[in-house]
């Protein structure tokens, strides 16, 4: 069914394209929001990615790969948005307390705070691989294929991202211990 | 707290939290933009999805305004030294002027310190992409674009395990040498050139026509089987649009930035069309935006 919709959309059928992306939009938005850590920016990134997908859909040779192709477009758009955000040092909107789902109470408020600040210090490419690995459950090989990077690069990005966020958390813990910062 | 296992667990939990539903207004906006957005021709598309950056749009807008302004200035009466604005010469007709040739400004990333200026014959255009195009008589399109190359695939068809390792070095000679070493396609010997004072290497790369149109025996990437040329920083991949594709490649050292410019034709294009692409590339102007080094 999706394959038919992709073929129609490739021939310029806008309704078919919207029928393809609507059921996927929540998941795509969730990915963008986790990379960018901001709802407004995630909405912008999703919009851009979907319009690019429409524009470039005729370049998709295998309609069965639509989903993977779309995710890759979105992740790369998010990386660029995140890079701009870092360059401009924009203050990001803090997530409202009652907004996101909180399926597990094992994380403390302090954990979340540390993760948030550690994550935002990471380069956009490292943010993206963390989200792909921990949120989407991708292996390094799947990350490599999705981002069209060598598998070794995907592994090293993931390793460096883990190392960087661990360092950020450890540094935070030291500050907390010395300065008694409240969470 | 931060052992590997704990960190992985924390990240799993943390990413499970968050917003999972998109607001309807986002899809409404997408629908509106899709109605206005023309689709790109399939053969042209590379696996590179950079939306046109605001700076680039601004530069193109400024260039367009300048073209219009210069054209209007040329049409002003009395512009030949005796007047100007407010000095009409009723008896003189403005000289007949032919339309200005199309001009385009290219860059791979507006953050990079270089610009390329192209002046083309009539018929070239640019859609909402990084490519400057012309419809060819056989139905395909001639194309010119710029890239920044990060690494190269040694085997374009069996690319999955063939990326250069260690990666290709950072100089134009490193890249030219890597291209010249490829055995799965026809590559001319790189020629040393100077473009607007910048050191450059000039070569042509042609994909054999022995492949089928879909490269169906090649490795599969995110969008199907493909023949890959190179990767770019940030994840872009340039892949072939089909057997017989020919790329004139200019590798330019623009004050330390290694810039690639490609002129794309294919086996269906006439010699005149290939010459037209080459003429545009030969007349291209290269501008460095790098800050001048401080005096000692």
CSV table of N, CA and C in Angstrom, one decimal, chain A residues 24-139:
chain,number,residue,atom,x,y,z
A,24,UNK,N,3.4,8.9,9.9
A,24,UNK,CA,4.7,8.8,10.4
A,24,UNK,C,5.2,10.1,11.2
A,25,UNK,N,4.3,11.1,11.1
A,25,UNK,CA,4.8,12.4,11.6
A,25,UNK,C,5.0,12.4,13.1
A,26,UNK,N,4.2,11.7,13.9
A,26,UNK,CA,4.4,11.7,15.3
A,26,UNK,C,5.8,11.1,15.7
A,27,UNK,N,6.1,10.0,15.1
A,27,UNK,CA,7.4,9.4,15.3
A,27,UNK,C,8.6,10.3,14.9
A,28,UNK,N,8.4,10.9,13.7
A,28,UNK,CA,9.5,11.8,13.2
A,28,UNK,C,9.6,13.0,14.1
A,29,UNK,N,8.5,13.5,14.6
A,29,UNK,CA,8.6,14.6,15.5
A,29,UNK,C,9.3,14.2,16.8
A,30,UNK,N,9.0,13.1,17.3
A,30,UNK,CA,9.6,12.6,18.5
A,30,UNK,C,11.1,12.5,18.4
A,31,UNK,N,11.6,12.1,17.2
A,31,UNK,CA,13.0,12.0,17.0
A,31,UNK,C,13.6,13.4,17.0
A,32,UNK,N,12.9,14.3,16.2
A,32,UNK,CA,13.5,15.7,16.1
A,32,UNK,C,13.5,16.4,17.5
A,33,UNK,N,12.4,16.1,18.3
A,33,UNK,CA,12.4,16.8,19.6
A,33,UNK,C,13.5,16.3,20.5
A,34,UNK,N,13.8,15.0,20.4
A,34,UNK,CA,14.9,14.5,21.2
A,34,UNK,C,16.3,15.0,20.8
A,35,UNK,N,16.5,15.2,19.5
A,35,UNK,CA,17.8,15.7,19.1
A,35,UNK,C,17.9,17.2,19.4
A,36,UNK,N,16.8,17.9,19.2
A,36,UNK,CA,16.9,19.4,19.3
A,36,UNK,C,16.5,19.8,20.7
A,37,UNK,N,15.9,19.0,21.5
A,37,UNK,CA,15.5,19.4,22.8
A,37,UNK,C,14.6,20.6,22.9
A,38,UNK,N,13.8,20.8,21.9
A,38,UNK,CA,13.0,22.0,21.8
A,38,UNK,C,11.8,21.7,20.9
A,39,UNK,N,10.6,22.0,21.4
A,39,UNK,CA,9.4,21.7,20.6
A,39,UNK,C,9.3,22.5,19.3
A,40,UNK,N,9.5,23.8,19.5
A,40,UNK,CA,9.4,24.7,18.3
A,40,UNK,C,10.4,24.4,17.2
A,41,UNK,N,11.6,24.1,17.6
A,41,UNK,CA,12.7,23.8,16.7
A,41,UNK,C,12.4,22.4,16.0
A,42,UNK,N,11.9,21.5,16.8
A,42,UNK,CA,11.6,20.2,16.3
A,42,UNK,C,10.5,20.3,15.2
A,43,UNK,N,9.5,21.2,15.5
A,43,UNK,CA,8.4,21.4,14.5
A,43,UNK,C,9.0,22.0,13.2
A,44,UNK,N,9.9,23.0,13.4
A,44,UNK,CA,10.5,23.6,12.2
A,44,UNK,C,11.3,22.5,11.4
A,45,UNK,N,12.1,21.7,12.1
A,45,UNK,CA,12.9,20.7,11.5
A,45,UNK,C,12.0,19.7,10.7
A,46,UNK,N,11.0,19.3,11.4
A,46,UNK,CA,10.1,18.3,10.7
A,46,UNK,C,9.5,18.9,9.5
A,47,UNK,N,9.0,20.2,9.6
A,47,UNK,CA,8.5,20.8,8.4
A,47,UNK,C,9.5,20.8,7.2
A,48,UNK,N,10.7,21.3,7.5
A,48,UNK,CA,11.7,21.3,6.5
A,48,UNK,C,12.0,20.0,5.9
A,49,UNK,N,12.1,19.0,6.8
A,49,UNK,CA,12.4,17.6,6.3
A,49,UNK,C,11.3,17.1,5.4
A,50,UNK,N,10.1,17.3,5.7
A,50,UNK,CA,9.0,16.8,4.9
A,50,UNK,C,8.9,17.5,3.6
A,51,UNK,N,9.2,18.8,3.6
A,51,UNK,CA,9.1,19.5,2.3
A,51,UNK,C,10.3,19.1,1.4
A,52,UNK,N,11.5,18.9,2.0
A,52,UNK,CA,12.6,18.3,1.2
A,52,UNK,C,12.3,17.0,0.7
A,53,UNK,N,11.6,16.2,1.5
A,53,UNK,CA,11.2,14.8,1.1
A,53,UNK,C,10.3,14.9,-0.2
A,54,UNK,N,9.4,15.8,-0.1
A,54,UNK,CA,8.5,16.0,-1.3
A,54,UNK,C,9.3,16.4,-2.5
A,55,UNK,N,10.1,17.4,-2.3
A,55,UNK,CA,10.9,18.0,-3.4
A,55,UNK,C,11.8,16.9,-4.0
A,56,UNK,N,12.4,16.0,-3.2
A,56,UNK,CA,13.4,15.1,-3.7
A,56,UNK,C,12.9,13.7,-3.9
A,57,UNK,N,11.6,13.5,-3.8
A,57,UNK,CA,11.1,12.1,-3.7
A,57,UNK,C,11.4,11.3,-5.0
A,58,UNK,N,11.5,12.0,-6.1
A,58,UNK,CA,11.8,11.3,-7.3
A,58,UNK,C,13.2,10.7,-7.3
A,59,UNK,N,14.0,11.1,-6.4
A,59,UNK,CA,15.4,10.5,-6.3
A,59,UNK,C,15.4,9.2,-5.5
A,60,UNK,N,14.2,8.9,-4.9
A,60,UNK,CA,14.2,7.7,-4.1
A,60,UNK,C,13.9,6.5,-5.1
A,61,UNK,N,14.9,5.7,-5.3
A,61,UNK,CA,14.7,4.7,-6.4
A,61,UNK,C,13.9,3.5,-5.9
A,62,UNK,N,14.1,3.2,-4.6
A,62,UNK,CA,13.4,2.0,-4.0
A,62,UNK,C,12.3,2.5,-3.1
A,63,UNK,N,11.0,2.4,-3.5
A,63,UNK,CA,9.9,2.9,-2.7
A,63,UNK,C,9.9,2.2,-1.3
A,64,UNK,N,10.4,1.0,-1.3
A,64,UNK,CA,10.3,0.3,0.0
A,64,UNK,C,11.3,0.9,1.1
A,65,UNK,N,12.2,1.8,0.6
A,65,UNK,CA,13.1,2.4,1.6
A,65,UNK,C,12.6,3.8,2.0
A,66,UNK,N,11.4,4.1,1.7
A,66,UNK,CA,10.9,5.4,2.0
A,66,UNK,C,11.1,5.8,3.5
A,67,UNK,N,10.7,4.9,4.3
A,67,UNK,CA,10.8,5.2,5.8
A,67,UNK,C,12.2,5.5,6.2
A,68,UNK,N,13.2,4.7,5.8
A,68,UNK,CA,14.6,4.9,6.2
A,68,UNK,C,15.1,6.2,5.5
A,69,UNK,N,14.7,6.4,4.3
A,69,UNK,CA,15.1,7.7,3.6
A,69,UNK,C,14.6,8.9,4.3
A,70,UNK,N,13.3,8.8,4.7
A,70,UNK,CA,12.7,10.0,5.4
A,70,UNK,C,13.4,10.2,6.7
A,71,UNK,N,13.7,9.2,7.5
A,71,UNK,CA,14.4,9.4,8.8
A,71,UNK,C,15.7,10.0,8.6
A,72,UNK,N,16.4,9.6,7.5
A,72,UNK,CA,17.7,10.1,7.3
A,72,UNK,C,17.7,11.6,7.0
A,73,UNK,N,16.7,12.0,6.1
A,73,UNK,CA,16.5,13.4,5.8
A,73,UNK,C,16.3,14.2,7.1
A,74,UNK,N,15.4,13.6,8.0
A,74,UNK,CA,15.0,14.4,9.2
A,74,UNK,C,16.3,14.5,10.1
A,75,UNK,N,17.0,13.4,10.3
A,75,UNK,CA,18.2,13.5,11.2
A,75,UNK,C,19.2,14.5,10.7
A,76,UNK,N,19.4,14.5,9.4
A,76,UNK,CA,20.3,15.5,8.8
A,76,UNK,C,19.8,17.0,9.0
A,77,UNK,N,18.5,17.1,8.8
A,77,UNK,CA,18.0,18.5,9.0
A,77,UNK,C,18.1,18.9,10.4
A,78,UNK,N,17.9,17.9,11.3
A,78,UNK,CA,18.1,18.2,12.8
A,78,UNK,C,19.5,18.6,13.1
A,79,UNK,N,20.4,17.9,12.5
A,79,UNK,CA,21.9,18.2,12.7
A,79,UNK,C,22.2,19.6,12.3
A,80,UNK,N,21.6,20.0,11.2
A,80,UNK,CA,21.9,21.4,10.7
A,80,UNK,C,21.2,22.4,11.6
A,81,UNK,N,20.0,22.1,12.0
A,81,UNK,CA,19.3,23.0,12.9
A,81,UNK,C,20.1,23.1,14.3
A,82,UNK,N,20.6,22.0,14.8
A,82,UNK,CA,21.3,22.0,16.0
A,82,UNK,C,22.6,22.8,15.9
A,83,UNK,N,23.2,22.6,14.7
A,83,UNK,CA,24.5,23.4,14.5
A,83,UNK,C,24.3,24.8,14.5
A,84,UNK,N,23.2,25.3,13.9
A,84,UNK,CA,22.9,26.7,13.9
A,84,UNK,C,22.6,27.2,15.3
A,85,UNK,N,21.9,26.3,16.0
A,85,UNK,CA,21.5,26.7,17.4
A,85,UNK,C,22.8,26.9,18.2
A,86,UNK,N,23.7,26.0,18.0
A,86,UNK,CA,25.0,26.1,18.8
A,86,UNK,C,25.7,27.4,18.4
A,87,UNK,N,25.8,27.7,17.1
A,87,UNK,CA,26.5,28.9,16.7
A,87,UNK,C,25.9,30.1,17.2
A,88,UNK,N,24.6,30.1,17.3
A,88,UNK,CA,23.9,31.4,17.7
A,88,UNK,C,23.6,31.4,19.2
A,89,UNK,N,24.0,30.3,19.9
A,89,UNK,CA,23.8,30.3,21.3
A,89,UNK,C,22.4,30.7,21.8
A,90,UNK,N,21.5,30.2,21.1
A,90,UNK,CA,20.1,30.5,21.4
A,90,UNK,C,19.7,29.8,22.7
A,91,UNK,N,18.9,30.5,23.5
A,91,UNK,CA,18.4,29.9,24.7
A,91,UNK,C,17.2,29.0,24.3
A,92,UNK,N,17.3,27.8,24.7
A,92,UNK,CA,16.2,26.8,24.3
A,92,UNK,C,15.1,26.9,25.3
A,93,UNK,N,13.9,26.6,24.8
A,93,UNK,CA,12.7,26.6,25.7
A,93,UNK,C,12.8,25.3,26.6
A,94,UNK,N,12.6,25.5,27.8
A,94,UNK,CA,12.6,24.4,28.8
A,94,UNK,C,11.3,23.6,28.6
A,95,UNK,N,11.4,22.3,28.6
A,95,UNK,CA,10.2,21.5,28.5
A,95,UNK,C,9.2,21.7,29.7
A,96,UNK,N,8.0,21.9,29.4
A,96,UNK,CA,7.1,22.1,30.5
A,96,UNK,C,7.0,20.8,31.4
A,97,UNK,N,6.7,21.0,32.6
A,97,UNK,CA,6.7,19.9,33.5
A,97,UNK,C,5.6,18.8,33.2
A,98,UNK,N,4.5,19.3,32.7
A,98,UNK,CA,3.4,18.4,32.5
A,98,UNK,C,3.3,18.0,31.0
A,99,UNK,N,4.3,18.3,30.2
A,99,UNK,CA,4.3,18.0,28.8
A,99,UNK,C,4.6,16.6,28.4
A,100,UNK,N,5.9,16.2,28.6
A,100,UNK,CA,6.3,14.9,28.1
A,100,UNK,C,5.8,13.8,29.0
A,101,UNK,N,5.7,12.7,28.4
A,101,UNK,CA,5.4,11.5,29.2
A,101,UNK,C,6.6,11.1,30.0
A,102,UNK,N,6.4,10.5,31.2
A,102,UNK,CA,7.5,10.1,32.0
A,102,UNK,C,7.2,8.7,32.4
A,103,UNK,N,7.6,7.7,31.6
A,103,UNK,CA,7.2,6.4,31.8
A,103,UNK,C,7.9,5.7,32.9
A,104,UNK,N,9.0,6.2,33.4
A,104,UNK,CA,9.7,5.5,34.4
A,104,UNK,C,10.2,6.5,35.4
A,105,UNK,N,10.1,6.2,36.7
A,105,UNK,CA,10.4,7.2,37.7
A,105,UNK,C,11.8,6.9,38.2
A,106,UNK,N,12.6,6.1,37.5
A,106,UNK,CA,13.9,5.8,38.0
A,106,UNK,C,14.9,6.9,37.9
A,107,UNK,N,14.6,7.8,37.0
A,107,UNK,CA,15.4,9.0,36.8
A,107,UNK,C,15.0,10.1,37.8
A,108,UNK,N,15.9,10.6,38.5
A,108,UNK,CA,15.6,11.7,39.4
A,108,UNK,C,15.6,13.0,38.6
A,109,UNK,N,15.0,14.0,39.2
A,109,UNK,CA,15.0,15.4,38.6
A,109,UNK,C,16.5,15.8,38.3
A,110,UNK,N,17.4,15.5,39.3
A,110,UNK,CA,18.8,15.8,39.1
A,110,UNK,C,19.4,15.1,37.9
A,111,UNK,N,19.0,13.8,37.8
A,111,UNK,CA,19.5,13.0,36.6
A,111,UNK,C,19.1,13.7,35.3
A,112,UNK,N,17.8,14.1,35.2
A,112,UNK,CA,17.3,14.7,34.0
A,112,UNK,C,18.0,16.0,33.7
A,113,UNK,N,18.2,16.7,34.8
A,113,UNK,CA,18.9,18.0,34.6
A,113,UNK,C,20.3,17.9,34.1
A,114,UNK,N,21.0,16.9,34.7
A,114,UNK,CA,22.4,16.7,34.3
A,114,UNK,C,22.4,16.2,32.8
A,115,UNK,N,21.5,15.2,32.5
A,115,UNK,CA,21.5,14.7,31.1
A,115,UNK,C,21.2,15.8,30.1
A,116,UNK,N,20.3,16.7,30.5
A,116,UNK,CA,19.8,17.7,29.6
A,116,UNK,C,21.0,18.6,29.3
A,117,UNK,N,21.7,19.0,30.3
A,117,UNK,CA,22.8,20.0,30.1
A,117,UNK,C,24.0,19.3,29.5
A,118,UNK,N,24.3,18.0,29.8
A,118,UNK,CA,25.4,17.3,29.2
A,118,UNK,C,25.1,17.1,27.7
A,119,UNK,N,23.8,16.7,27.4
A,119,UNK,CA,23.5,16.5,26.0
A,119,UNK,C,23.6,17.7,25.1
A,120,UNK,N,23.2,18.8,25.7
A,120,UNK,CA,23.2,20.1,24.9
A,120,UNK,C,24.6,20.5,24.6
A,121,UNK,N,25.6,20.0,25.3
A,121,UNK,CA,27.0,20.4,25.1
A,121,UNK,C,27.6,19.6,23.9
A,122,UNK,N,26.9,18.5,23.5
A,122,UNK,CA,27.4,17.6,22.5
A,122,UNK,C,27.3,18.2,21.1
A,123,UNK,N,28.3,17.9,20.2
A,123,UNK,CA,28.1,18.3,18.8
A,123,UNK,C,26.8,17.7,18.3
A,124,UNK,N,26.2,18.3,17.3
A,124,UNK,CA,24.9,17.8,16.8
A,124,UNK,C,25.0,16.4,16.3
A,125,UNK,N,26.2,16.0,15.6
A,125,UNK,CA,26.3,14.7,15.1
A,125,UNK,C,26.3,13.6,16.2
A,126,UNK,N,26.9,14.0,17.3
A,126,UNK,CA,26.9,13.0,18.5
A,126,UNK,C,25.5,13.0,19.1
A,127,UNK,N,24.8,14.1,19.2
A,127,UNK,CA,23.4,14.0,19.7
A,127,UNK,C,22.6,13.1,18.8
A,128,UNK,N,22.7,13.2,17.5
A,128,UNK,CA,21.9,12.4,16.6
A,128,UNK,C,22.2,10.9,16.8
A,129,UNK,N,23.4,10.5,16.9
A,129,UNK,CA,23.7,9.1,17.1
A,129,UNK,C,23.2,8.6,18.4
A,130,UNK,N,23.2,9.4,19.4
A,130,UNK,CA,22.7,8.9,20.7
A,130,UNK,C,21.2,8.7,20.6
A,131,UNK,N,20.5,9.6,20.0
A,131,UNK,CA,19.0,9.4,19.8
A,131,UNK,C,18.8,8.2,19.0
A,132,UNK,N,19.5,8.0,17.9
A,132,UNK,CA,19.3,6.9,17.0
A,132,UNK,C,19.5,5.6,17.8
A,133,UNK,N,20.6,5.6,18.6
A,133,UNK,CA,20.9,4.4,19.3
A,133,UNK,C,20.0,4.1,20.5
A,134,UNK,N,19.7,5.1,21.3
A,134,UNK,CA,19.0,4.9,22.6
A,134,UNK,C,17.5,5.1,22.4
A,135,UNK,N,17.0,5.9,21.4
A,135,UNK,CA,15.6,6.1,21.2
A,135,UNK,C,15.1,5.1,20.1
A,136,UNK,N,15.8,5.1,19.0
A,136,UNK,CA,15.3,4.2,17.9
A,136,UNK,C,15.8,2.8,18.0
A,137,UNK,N,16.8,2.6,18.9
A,137,UNK,CA,17.4,1.3,19.0
A,137,UNK,C,18.3,0.8,17.9
A,138,UNK,N,18.8,1.8,17.2
A,138,UNK,CA,19.7,1.4,16.0
A,138,UNK,C,21.0,0.9,16.5
A,139,UNK,N,21.6,-0.1,15.8
A,139,UNK,CA,23.0,-0.5,16.0
A,139,UNK,C,23.9,0.5,15.3
